[in-house]
Structure formats: C-alpha cells, structure tokens
CSV table of C-alpha atoms in Angstrom, one decimal:
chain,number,residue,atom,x,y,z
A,267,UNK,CA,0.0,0.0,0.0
A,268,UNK,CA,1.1,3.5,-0.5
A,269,UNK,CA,0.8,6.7,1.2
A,270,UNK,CA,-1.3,9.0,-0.3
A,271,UNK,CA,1.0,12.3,-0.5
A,272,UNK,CA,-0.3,15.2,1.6
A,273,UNK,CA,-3.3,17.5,-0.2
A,274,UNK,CA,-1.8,20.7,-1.6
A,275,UNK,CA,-4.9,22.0,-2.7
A,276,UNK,CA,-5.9,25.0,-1.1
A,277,UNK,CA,-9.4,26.7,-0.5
A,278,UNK,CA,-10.7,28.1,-4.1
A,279,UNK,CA,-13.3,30.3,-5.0
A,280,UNK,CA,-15.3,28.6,-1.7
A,281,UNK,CA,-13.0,30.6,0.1
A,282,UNK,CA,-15.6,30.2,3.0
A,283,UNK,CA,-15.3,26.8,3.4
A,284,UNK,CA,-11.7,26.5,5.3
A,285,UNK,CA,-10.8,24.1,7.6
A,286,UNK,CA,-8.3,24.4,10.5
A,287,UNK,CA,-5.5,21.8,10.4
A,288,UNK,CA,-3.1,19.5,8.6
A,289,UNK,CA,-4.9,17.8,5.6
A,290,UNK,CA,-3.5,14.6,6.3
A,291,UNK,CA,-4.1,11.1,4.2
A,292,UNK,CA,-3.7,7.6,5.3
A,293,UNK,CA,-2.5,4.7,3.6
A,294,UNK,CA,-4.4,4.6,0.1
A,295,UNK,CA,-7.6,0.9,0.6
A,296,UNK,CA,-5.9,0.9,4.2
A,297,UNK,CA,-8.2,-1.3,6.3
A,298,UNK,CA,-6.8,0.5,9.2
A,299,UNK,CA,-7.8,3.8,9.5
A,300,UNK,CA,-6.1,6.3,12.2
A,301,UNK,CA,-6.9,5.1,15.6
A,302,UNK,CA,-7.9,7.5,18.2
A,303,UNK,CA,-5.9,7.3,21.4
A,304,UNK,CA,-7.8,5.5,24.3
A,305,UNK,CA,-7.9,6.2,27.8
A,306,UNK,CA,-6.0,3.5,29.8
A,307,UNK,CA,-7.8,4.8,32.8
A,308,UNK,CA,-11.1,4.4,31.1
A,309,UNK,CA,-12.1,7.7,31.5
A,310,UNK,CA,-14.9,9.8,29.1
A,311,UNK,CA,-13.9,11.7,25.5
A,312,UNK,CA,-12.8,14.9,25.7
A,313,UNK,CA,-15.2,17.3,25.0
A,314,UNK,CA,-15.7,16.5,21.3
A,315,UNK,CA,-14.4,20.3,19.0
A,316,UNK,CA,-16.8,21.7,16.4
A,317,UNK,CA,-19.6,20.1,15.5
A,318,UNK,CA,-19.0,16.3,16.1
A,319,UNK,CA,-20.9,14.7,19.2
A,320,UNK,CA,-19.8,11.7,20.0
A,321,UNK,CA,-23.2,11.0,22.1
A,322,UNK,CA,-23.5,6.9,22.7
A,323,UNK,CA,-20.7,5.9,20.1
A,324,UNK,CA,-18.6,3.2,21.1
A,325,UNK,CA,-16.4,0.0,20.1
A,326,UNK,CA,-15.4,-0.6,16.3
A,327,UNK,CA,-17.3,0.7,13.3
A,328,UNK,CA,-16.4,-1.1,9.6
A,329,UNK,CA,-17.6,0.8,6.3
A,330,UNK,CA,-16.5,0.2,3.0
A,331,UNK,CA,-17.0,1.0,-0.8
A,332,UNK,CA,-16.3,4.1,-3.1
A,333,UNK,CA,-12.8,5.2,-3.5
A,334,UNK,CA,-13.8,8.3,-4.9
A,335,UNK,CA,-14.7,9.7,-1.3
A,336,UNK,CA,-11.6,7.8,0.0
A,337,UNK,CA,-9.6,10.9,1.1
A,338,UNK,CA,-12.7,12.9,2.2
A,339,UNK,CA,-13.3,10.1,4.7
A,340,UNK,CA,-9.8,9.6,5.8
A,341,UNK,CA,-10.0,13.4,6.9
A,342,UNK,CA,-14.0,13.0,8.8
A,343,UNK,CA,-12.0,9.7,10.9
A,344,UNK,CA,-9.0,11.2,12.0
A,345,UNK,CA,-11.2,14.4,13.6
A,346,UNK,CA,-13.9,12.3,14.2
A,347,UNK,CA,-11.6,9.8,16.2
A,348,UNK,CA,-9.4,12.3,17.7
A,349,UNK,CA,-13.1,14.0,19.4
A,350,UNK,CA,-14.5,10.5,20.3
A,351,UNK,CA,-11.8,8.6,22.1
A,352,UNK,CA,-12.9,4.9,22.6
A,353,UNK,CA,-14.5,4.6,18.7
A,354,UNK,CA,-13.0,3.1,15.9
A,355,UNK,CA,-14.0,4.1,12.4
A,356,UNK,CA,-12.6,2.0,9.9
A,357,UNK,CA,-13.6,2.7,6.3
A,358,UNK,CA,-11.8,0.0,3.5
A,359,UNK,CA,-11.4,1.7,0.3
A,360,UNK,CA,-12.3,-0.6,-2.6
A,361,UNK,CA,-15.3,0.4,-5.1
A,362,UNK,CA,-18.7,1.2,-5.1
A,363,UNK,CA,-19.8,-2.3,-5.9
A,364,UNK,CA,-17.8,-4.2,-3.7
A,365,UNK,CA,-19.5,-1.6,-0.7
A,366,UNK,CA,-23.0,-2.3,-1.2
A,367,UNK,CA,-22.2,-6.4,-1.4
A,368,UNK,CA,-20.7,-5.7,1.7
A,369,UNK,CA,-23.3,-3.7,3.0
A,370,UNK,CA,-26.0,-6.2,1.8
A,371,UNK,CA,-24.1,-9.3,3.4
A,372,UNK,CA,-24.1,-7.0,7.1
A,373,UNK,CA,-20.7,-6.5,7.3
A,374,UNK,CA,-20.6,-3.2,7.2
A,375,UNK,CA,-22.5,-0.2,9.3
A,376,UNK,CA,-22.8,1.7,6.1
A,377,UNK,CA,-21.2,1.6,2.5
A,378,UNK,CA,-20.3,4.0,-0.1
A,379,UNK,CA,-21.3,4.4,-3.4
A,380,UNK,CA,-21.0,6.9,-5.9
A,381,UNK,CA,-24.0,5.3,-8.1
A,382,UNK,CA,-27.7,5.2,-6.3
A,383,UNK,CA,-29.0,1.8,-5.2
A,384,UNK,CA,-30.6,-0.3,-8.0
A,385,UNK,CA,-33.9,-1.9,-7.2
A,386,UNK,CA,-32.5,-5.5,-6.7
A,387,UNK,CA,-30.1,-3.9,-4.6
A,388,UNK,CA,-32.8,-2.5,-2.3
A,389,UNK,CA,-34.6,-5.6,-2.1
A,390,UNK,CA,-31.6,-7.3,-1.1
A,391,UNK,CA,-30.9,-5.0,1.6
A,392,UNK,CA,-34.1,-5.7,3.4
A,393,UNK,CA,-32.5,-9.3,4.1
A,394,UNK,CA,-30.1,-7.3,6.8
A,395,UNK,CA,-32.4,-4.1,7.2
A,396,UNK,CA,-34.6,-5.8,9.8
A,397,UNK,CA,-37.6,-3.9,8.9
A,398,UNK,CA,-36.3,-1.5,6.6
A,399,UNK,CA,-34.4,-1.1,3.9
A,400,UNK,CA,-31.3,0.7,2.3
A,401,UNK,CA,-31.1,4.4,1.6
A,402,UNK,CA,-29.0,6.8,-0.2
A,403,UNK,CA,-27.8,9.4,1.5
A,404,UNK,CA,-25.6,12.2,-0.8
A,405,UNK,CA,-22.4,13.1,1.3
A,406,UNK,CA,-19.4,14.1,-1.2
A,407,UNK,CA,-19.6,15.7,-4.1
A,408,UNK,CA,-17.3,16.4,-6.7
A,409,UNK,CA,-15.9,16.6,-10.1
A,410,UNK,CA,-14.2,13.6,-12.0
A,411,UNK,CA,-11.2,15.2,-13.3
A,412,UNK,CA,-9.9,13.4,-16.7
A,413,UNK,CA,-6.5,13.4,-16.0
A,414,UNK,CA,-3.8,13.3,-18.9
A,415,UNK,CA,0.3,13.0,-19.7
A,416,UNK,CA,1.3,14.1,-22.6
A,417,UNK,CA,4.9,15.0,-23.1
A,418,UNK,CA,5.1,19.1,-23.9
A,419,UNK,CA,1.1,19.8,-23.5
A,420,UNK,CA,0.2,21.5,-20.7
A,421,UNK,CA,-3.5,22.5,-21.6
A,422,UNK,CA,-6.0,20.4,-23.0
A,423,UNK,CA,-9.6,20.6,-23.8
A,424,UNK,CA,-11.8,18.3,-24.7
A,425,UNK,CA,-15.4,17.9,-25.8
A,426,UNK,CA,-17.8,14.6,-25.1
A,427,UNK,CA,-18.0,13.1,-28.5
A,428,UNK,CA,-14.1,13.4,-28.5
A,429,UNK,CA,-13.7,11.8,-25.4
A,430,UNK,CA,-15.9,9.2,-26.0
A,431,UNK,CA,-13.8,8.2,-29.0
A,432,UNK,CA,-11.0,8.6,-27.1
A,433,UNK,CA,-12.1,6.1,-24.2
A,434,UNK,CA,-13.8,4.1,-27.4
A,435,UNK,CA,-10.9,3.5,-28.7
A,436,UNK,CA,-11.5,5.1,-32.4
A,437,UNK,CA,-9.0,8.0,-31.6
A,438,UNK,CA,-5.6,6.7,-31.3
A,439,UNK,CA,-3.0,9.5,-31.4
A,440,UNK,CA,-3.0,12.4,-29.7
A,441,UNK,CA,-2.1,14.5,-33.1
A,442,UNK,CA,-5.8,13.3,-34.0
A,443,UNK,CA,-7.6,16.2,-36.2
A,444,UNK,CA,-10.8,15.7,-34.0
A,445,UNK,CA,-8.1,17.0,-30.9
A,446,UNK,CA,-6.3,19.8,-33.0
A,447,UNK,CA,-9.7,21.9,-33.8
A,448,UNK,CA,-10.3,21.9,-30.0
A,449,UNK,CA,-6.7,23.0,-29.2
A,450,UNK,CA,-5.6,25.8,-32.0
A,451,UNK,CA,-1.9,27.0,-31.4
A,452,UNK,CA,-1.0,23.9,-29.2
A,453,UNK,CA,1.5,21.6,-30.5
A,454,UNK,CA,0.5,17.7,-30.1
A,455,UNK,CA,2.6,15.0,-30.3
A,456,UNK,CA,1.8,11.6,-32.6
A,457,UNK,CA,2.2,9.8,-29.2
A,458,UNK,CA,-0.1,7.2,-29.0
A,459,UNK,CA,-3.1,7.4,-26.7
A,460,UNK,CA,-3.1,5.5,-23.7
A,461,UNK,CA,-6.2,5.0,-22.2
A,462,UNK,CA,-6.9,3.7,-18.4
A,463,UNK,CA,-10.0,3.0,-16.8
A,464,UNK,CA,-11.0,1.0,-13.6
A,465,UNK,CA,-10.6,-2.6,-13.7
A,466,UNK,CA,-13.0,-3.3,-11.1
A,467,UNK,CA,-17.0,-2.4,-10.7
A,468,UNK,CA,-16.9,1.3,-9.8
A,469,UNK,CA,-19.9,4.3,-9.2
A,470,UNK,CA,-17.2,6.9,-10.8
A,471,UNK,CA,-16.9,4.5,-14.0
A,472,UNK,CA,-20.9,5.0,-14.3
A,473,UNK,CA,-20.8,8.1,-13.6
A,474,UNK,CA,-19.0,8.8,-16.3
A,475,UNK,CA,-20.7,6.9,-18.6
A,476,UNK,CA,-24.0,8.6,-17.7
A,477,UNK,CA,-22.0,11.8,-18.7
A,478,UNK,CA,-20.9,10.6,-22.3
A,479,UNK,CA,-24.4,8.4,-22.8
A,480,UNK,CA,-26.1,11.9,-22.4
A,481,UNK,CA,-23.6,13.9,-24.1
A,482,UNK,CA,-22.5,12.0,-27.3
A,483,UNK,CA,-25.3,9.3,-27.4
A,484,UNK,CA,-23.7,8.8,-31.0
A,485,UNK,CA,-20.1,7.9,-29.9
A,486,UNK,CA,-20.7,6.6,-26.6
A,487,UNK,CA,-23.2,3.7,-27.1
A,488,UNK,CA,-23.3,1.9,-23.8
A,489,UNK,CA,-25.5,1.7,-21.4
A,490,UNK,CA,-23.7,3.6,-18.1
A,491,UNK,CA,-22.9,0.9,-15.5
A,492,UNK,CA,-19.9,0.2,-12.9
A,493,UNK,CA,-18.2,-2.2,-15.2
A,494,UNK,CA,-16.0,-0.9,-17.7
A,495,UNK,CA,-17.9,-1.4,-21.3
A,496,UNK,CA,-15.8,-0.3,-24.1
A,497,UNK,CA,-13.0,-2.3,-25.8
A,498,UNK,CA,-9.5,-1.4,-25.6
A,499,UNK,CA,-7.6,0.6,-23.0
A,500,UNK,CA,-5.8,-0.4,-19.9
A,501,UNK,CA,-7.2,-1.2,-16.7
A,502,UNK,CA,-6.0,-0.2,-13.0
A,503,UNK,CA,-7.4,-0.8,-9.8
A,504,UNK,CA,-9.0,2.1,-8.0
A,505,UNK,CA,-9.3,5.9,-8.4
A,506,UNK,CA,-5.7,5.5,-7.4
A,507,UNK,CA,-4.3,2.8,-9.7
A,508,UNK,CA,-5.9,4.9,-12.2
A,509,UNK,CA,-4.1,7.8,-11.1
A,510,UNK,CA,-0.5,6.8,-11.0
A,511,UNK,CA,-0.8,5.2,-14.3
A,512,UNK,CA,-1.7,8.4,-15.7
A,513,UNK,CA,1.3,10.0,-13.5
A,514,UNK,CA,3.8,7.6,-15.1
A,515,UNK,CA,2.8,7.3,-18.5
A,516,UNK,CA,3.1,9.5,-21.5
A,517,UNK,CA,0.5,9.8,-23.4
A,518,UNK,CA,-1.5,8.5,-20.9
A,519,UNK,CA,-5.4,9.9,-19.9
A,520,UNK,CA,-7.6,8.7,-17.4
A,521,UNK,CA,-10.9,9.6,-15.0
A,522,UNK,CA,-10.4,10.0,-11.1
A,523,UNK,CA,-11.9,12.3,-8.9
A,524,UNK,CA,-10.1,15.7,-8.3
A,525,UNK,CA,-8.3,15.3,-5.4
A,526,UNK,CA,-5.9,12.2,-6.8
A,527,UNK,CA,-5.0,14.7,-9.8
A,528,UNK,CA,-3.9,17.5,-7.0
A,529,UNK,CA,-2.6,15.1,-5.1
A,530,UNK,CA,0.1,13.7,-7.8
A,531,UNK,CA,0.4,17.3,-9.7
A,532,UNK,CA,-1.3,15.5,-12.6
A,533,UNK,CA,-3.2,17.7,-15.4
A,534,UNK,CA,-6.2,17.7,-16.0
A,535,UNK,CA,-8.9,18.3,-19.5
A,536,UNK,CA,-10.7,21.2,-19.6
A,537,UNK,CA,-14.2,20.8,-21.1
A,538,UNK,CA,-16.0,22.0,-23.9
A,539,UNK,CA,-19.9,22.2,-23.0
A,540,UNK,CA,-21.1,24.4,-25.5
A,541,UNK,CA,-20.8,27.5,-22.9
A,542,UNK,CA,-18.5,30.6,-23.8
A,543,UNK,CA,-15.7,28.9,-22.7
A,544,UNK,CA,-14.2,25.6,-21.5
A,545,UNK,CA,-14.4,24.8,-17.8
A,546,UNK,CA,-11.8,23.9,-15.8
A,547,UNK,CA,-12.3,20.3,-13.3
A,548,UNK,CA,-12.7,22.3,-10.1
A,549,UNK,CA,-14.8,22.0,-7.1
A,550,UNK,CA,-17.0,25.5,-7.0
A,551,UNK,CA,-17.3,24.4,-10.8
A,552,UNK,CA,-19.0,21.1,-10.0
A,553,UNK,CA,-20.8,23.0,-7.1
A,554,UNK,CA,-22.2,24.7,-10.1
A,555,UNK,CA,-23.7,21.6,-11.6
A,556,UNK,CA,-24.3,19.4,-8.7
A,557,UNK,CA,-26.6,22.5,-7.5
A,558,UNK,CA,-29.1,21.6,-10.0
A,559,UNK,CA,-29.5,18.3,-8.9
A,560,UNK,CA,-33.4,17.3,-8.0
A,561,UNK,CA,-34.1,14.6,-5.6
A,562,UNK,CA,-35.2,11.4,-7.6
A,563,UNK,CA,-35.7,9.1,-4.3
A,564,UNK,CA,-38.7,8.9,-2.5
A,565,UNK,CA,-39.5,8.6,1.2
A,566,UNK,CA,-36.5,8.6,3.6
A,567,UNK,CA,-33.9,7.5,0.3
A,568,UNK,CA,-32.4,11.0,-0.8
A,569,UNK,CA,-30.9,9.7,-4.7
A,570,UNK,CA,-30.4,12.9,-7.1
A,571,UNK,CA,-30.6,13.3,-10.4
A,572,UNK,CA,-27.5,14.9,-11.9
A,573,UNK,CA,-28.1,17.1,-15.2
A,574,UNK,CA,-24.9,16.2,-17.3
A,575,UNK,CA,-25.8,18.2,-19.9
A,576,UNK,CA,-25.6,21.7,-18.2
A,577,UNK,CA,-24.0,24.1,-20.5
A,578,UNK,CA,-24.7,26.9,-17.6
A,579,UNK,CA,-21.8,29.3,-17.8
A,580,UNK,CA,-18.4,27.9,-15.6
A,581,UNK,CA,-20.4,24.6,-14.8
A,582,UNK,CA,-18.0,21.4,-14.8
A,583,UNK,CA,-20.9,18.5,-16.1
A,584,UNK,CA,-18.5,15.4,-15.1
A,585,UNK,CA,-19.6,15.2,-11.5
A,586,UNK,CA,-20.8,12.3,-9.3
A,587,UNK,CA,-22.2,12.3,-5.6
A,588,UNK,CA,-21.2,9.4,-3.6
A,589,UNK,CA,-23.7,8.1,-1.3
A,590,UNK,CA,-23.5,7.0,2.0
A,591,UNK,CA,-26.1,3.7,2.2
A,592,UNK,CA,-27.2,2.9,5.8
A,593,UNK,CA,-30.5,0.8,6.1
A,594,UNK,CA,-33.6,3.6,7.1
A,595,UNK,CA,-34.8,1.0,10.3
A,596,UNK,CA,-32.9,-2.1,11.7
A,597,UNK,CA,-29.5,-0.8,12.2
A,598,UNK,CA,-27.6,-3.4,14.2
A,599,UNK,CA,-27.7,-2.1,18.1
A,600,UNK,CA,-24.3,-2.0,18.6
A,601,UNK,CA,-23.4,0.0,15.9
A,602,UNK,CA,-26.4,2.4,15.2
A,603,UNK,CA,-25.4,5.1,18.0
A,604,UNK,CA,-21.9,5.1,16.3
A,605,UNK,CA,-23.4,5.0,12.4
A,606,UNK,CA,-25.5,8.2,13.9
A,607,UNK,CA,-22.7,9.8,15.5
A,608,UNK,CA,-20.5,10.0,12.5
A,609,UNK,CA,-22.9,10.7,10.0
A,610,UNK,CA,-24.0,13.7,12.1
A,611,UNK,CA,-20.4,14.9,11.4
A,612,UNK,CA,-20.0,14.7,8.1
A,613,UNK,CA,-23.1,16.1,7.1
A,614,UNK,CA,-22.8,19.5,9.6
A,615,UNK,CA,-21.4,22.5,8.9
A,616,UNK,CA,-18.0,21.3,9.9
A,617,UNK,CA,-17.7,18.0,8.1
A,618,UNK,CA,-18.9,19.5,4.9
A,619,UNK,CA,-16.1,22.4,4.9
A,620,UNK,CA,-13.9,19.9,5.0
A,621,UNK,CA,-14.8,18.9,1.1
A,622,UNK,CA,-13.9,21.8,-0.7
A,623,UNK,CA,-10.6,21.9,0.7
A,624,UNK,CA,-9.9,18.5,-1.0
A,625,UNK,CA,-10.9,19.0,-4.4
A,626,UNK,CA,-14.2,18.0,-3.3
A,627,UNK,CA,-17.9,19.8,-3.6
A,628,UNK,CA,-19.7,19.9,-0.4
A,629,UNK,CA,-23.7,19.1,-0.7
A,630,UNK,CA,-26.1,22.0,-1.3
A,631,UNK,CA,-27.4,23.4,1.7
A,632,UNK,CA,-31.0,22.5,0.8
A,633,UNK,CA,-30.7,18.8,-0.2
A,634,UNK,CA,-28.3,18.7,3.1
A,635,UNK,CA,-30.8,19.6,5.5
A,636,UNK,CA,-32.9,16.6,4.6
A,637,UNK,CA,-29.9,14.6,5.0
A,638,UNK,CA,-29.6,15.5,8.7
A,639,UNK,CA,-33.0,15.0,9.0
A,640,UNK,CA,-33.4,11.5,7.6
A,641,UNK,CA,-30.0,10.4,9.9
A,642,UNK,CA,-31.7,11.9,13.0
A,643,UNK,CA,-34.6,9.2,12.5
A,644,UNK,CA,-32.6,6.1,11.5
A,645,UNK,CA,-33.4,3.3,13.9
C-alpha cells in the first residue's frame, strides 16, 4: 500500500469553506484507518471540538465502498476519532460495488457508493435491514477530473463526443484532427493514446458513462454501468491505480476524482460544454452543476438526479455524488449510535467544509438539511 502524499490544494473560490489543520491522508484501501488514542484509565472523550458529538458511540465501526470519497473520509476519521476517544472508524477503500455487497451481506454499518441503489439492490438490503431497507444518503460531491500526460502539452480541452472516441478507442494518437480543432496554437505529439479506466465495478466509471451516454449518445453507445464497457484501453485498480498510471505514462489519460489529480500534480482536461468557454475540473465548478441536482428518491432515500448536460456558464458537467447507504430502520444495536454519530459529522457545517478543501464539492445546503434530518430518524 502506498501513502497518499499530503493534499496541496488550497481553498478556491469557496473561500468560506476552510478548515483548520493539517490535511492529512492515510494509507491509500488501508483497512486501518487512524486510531484515536484510548484512555487506559477508562475515563470519558474529551469534550468533542466543532460540531462532532460523540453522544452513545462506542467500540469498532467497519464501512467500506467508493474510492472516490476515500480521502474525504480519511480526513472525517482522523477528527472524528481524535473527538470521540474509545471509537473506531474503519472505512476499506475498494469500489462502489464491492460496498453495497458488503453492506448487503451485514458486514458493514454503512457503505459508499458513488452510483444510487438499484432496485435488486434495495430488495436485497431488506434481508439485513430488519424492517427496513437501504437508503442513499448524498455526502461528497465532486468533479471527475480526466487526468492526462502528454509530453510538452500543458492544456487540454476536450469535448464529449471526442472523449468518448478517445475512451472508445476510435481515436488513437494524440495528433488526431478531431483533438487539434479543439486546441488551435498547441502543439500535439503523434504519441499514442493510452487510455486507463477501472478494472473493477466502480460508481465513478458509471458516472461517467451517464456523462458521455447523455452527451454524445452517438459515440458513446453503452449503457452507463460500474463495469467498464468499451473495448481497448488499460485497466488499473482504484481511483488510485488509475491515477498513478496516468502519472507515469506519457500519453496516458484517465478519470479519477479531483483530489488524486492535486494530489500527484497531474493535469487535467478542460471541457468543452457548449458554454462561452471551457471549464476547468474544479470543485466550486462542479458546485455549479451538482446545485441543479433534484431529488429522484422517494421517502427517507435522498438519490439525485444529476443534469450532465448543463451548458450553464463555468459549470464542470462530469460530476458524481457518492452516497452513503445505511439501512432507514434495523440498524444493528451495537453499531447504530456510532453510524449516527459519525454521520451527524460529516453532514454539519464542519464535516462539509472539510470537502472543498480536497478538491471536493460539499452538498447544497438544501438537499443537506434533509440529509440530517433523515440520519436523525434512523433506527
């Protein structure tokens, strides 16, 4: 495993939303997440800082799933941990699917998932929601930068139907005609395209494919869906993998969310949406589109519907919102106070600053208000 290097992005145009403190990463899928220091004499937390109560949280809490939201999390444990001495957060960093097959097998206190539960998903959550069943509840959001390394290019833009013959493997050299017309006066190479995507089932993989499916039906003729659908290209494991491929090879291009790009210094594509100009992969950009979003779930289960097709002036359309799925009634005893208690944090005021300072988008205010409202009355 290796250590993610320490976030050098600092606070953009959300100049607001600062947070006091080191931004630092743990150990990139790490089973282990920081562990707070215990009491040997037994005695109560320390008065928890900000906005996290610890209230009845106790013993050991396992979560796994999206690696998108992988170094938002590792931030929420470490202060969450360092407030609520005796509690254990771990959260495994694998994908989206492998989350919810956890989470549906009742190993897990929640999952997360950058794609909404399917139906079939739902009904097999009931077998370990006593009760109930499992809900989406939208906690990161973001952009999914496409990342690229190309020897002497240091600004790229893109548009969909290019992309998608890019990832489609129709557009093989980065000298291609269709990439000139969208880059006048920049110099491209005859390198050969390299082309990574995830190797295992992943939300940000659909998400992207719900991007290109809406915005060049014509080149982009799959169905979105976690697993990777279009021939050719090289697969990594993780938003991670993805990442350092892209880092080490030239002519390389990939999808990961922002905050692996900052993270590794890696460039990313500016996109052409059809607005004045193209936009930039930045978090108050994807603020700009993820703001649209509409609630498409019913009841408790808070699942938005994402408009990829925004051309609104400085609004990046690749986005995705990673979910965190808890079930809405028969949470295991043990580990409901706990599920509560950290959920409560990263959805206040406090846990949601912490987003935008990690190339993140936090959740708009009004969809966020339901989401503390809906973790207030899990049971």
């Amino acid at each position: 495993m290796k250590l993610q290097r320490k976030s050098m992005l600092r606070a953009s145009a959300l100049g607001a939303l600062v947070v006091s403190g080191a931004l630092v990463l743990t150990a990139c899928g790490s089973d282990d997440n920081t562990k707070a220091d215990s009491s040997a004499s037994g005695k109560a937390s320390a008065p928890a800082p900000g906005d996290i109560k610890c209230d009845d949280a106790k013993g050991k809490l396992l979560a796994s799933g999206s690696s998108a939201q992988k170094n938002a999390v590792d931030l929420w444990v470490k202060a969450y941990m360092s407030a609520c001495s005796g509690v254990e957060v771990n959260y495994k960093s694998s994908s989206s699917g492998e989350g919810i097959v956890a989470f549906n097998q009742g190993t897990v206190g929640f999952a997360g998932s950058d794609s909404a539960l399917k139906p079939e998903q739902v009904e097999d959550s009931k077998k370990v929601c006593t009760g109930g069943q499992g809900i989406n509840l939208p906690m990161v959001g973001g952009p999914i930068a496409i990342g690229f390394n190309v020897a002497g290019v240091d600004k790229l833009n893109l548009d969909a139907p290019t992309l998608a013959a890019i990832f489609n493997d129709k557009i093989k050299k980065w000298d291609d005609e269709a990439i000139k017309k969208l880059n006048p006066g920049v110099t491209l190479p005859a390198t050969a395209i390299q082309a990574f995507h995830r190797s295992e089932d992943s939300g940000t993989t659909e998400n992207l494919g719900k991007y290109l499916k809406a915005t060049a039906p014509d080149a982009w003729g799959y169905e979105a869906a976690k697993k990777w659908p279009a021939p050719g290209g090289q697969a990594a494991s993780g938003s991670a993998g993805v990442a350092s491929q892209v880092k080490a090879v030239d002519g390389a291009i990939g999808y990961f969310e922002l905050s692996y790009a900052t993270s590794q210094n890696i460039k990313t594509v500016d996109i052409n949406t059809g607005a004045s100009a193209p936009v930039k992969a930045s978090a108050e950009n994807a603020s700009k589109a993820i703001a649209a979003a509409k609630i498409a779930g019913t009841g408790s289960d808070l699942a938005l519907k994402l408009d990829y097709t925004t051309k609104a002036e400085g609004a990046y359309p690749i986005v995705l919102v990673t979910y965190e799925v808890v079930c809405d009634k028969g949470n295991k005893a043990e580990t409901l106070p706990t599920v509560k208690s950290f959920l409560n944090y990263t959805a206040s005021d406090a846990g949601q600053k912490v987003l935008s300072d990690n190339g993140y988008a936090p959740i708009p205010a009004e969809i966020n208000t339901k989401v503390r409202e809906v973790i207030t009355s899990l049971s």
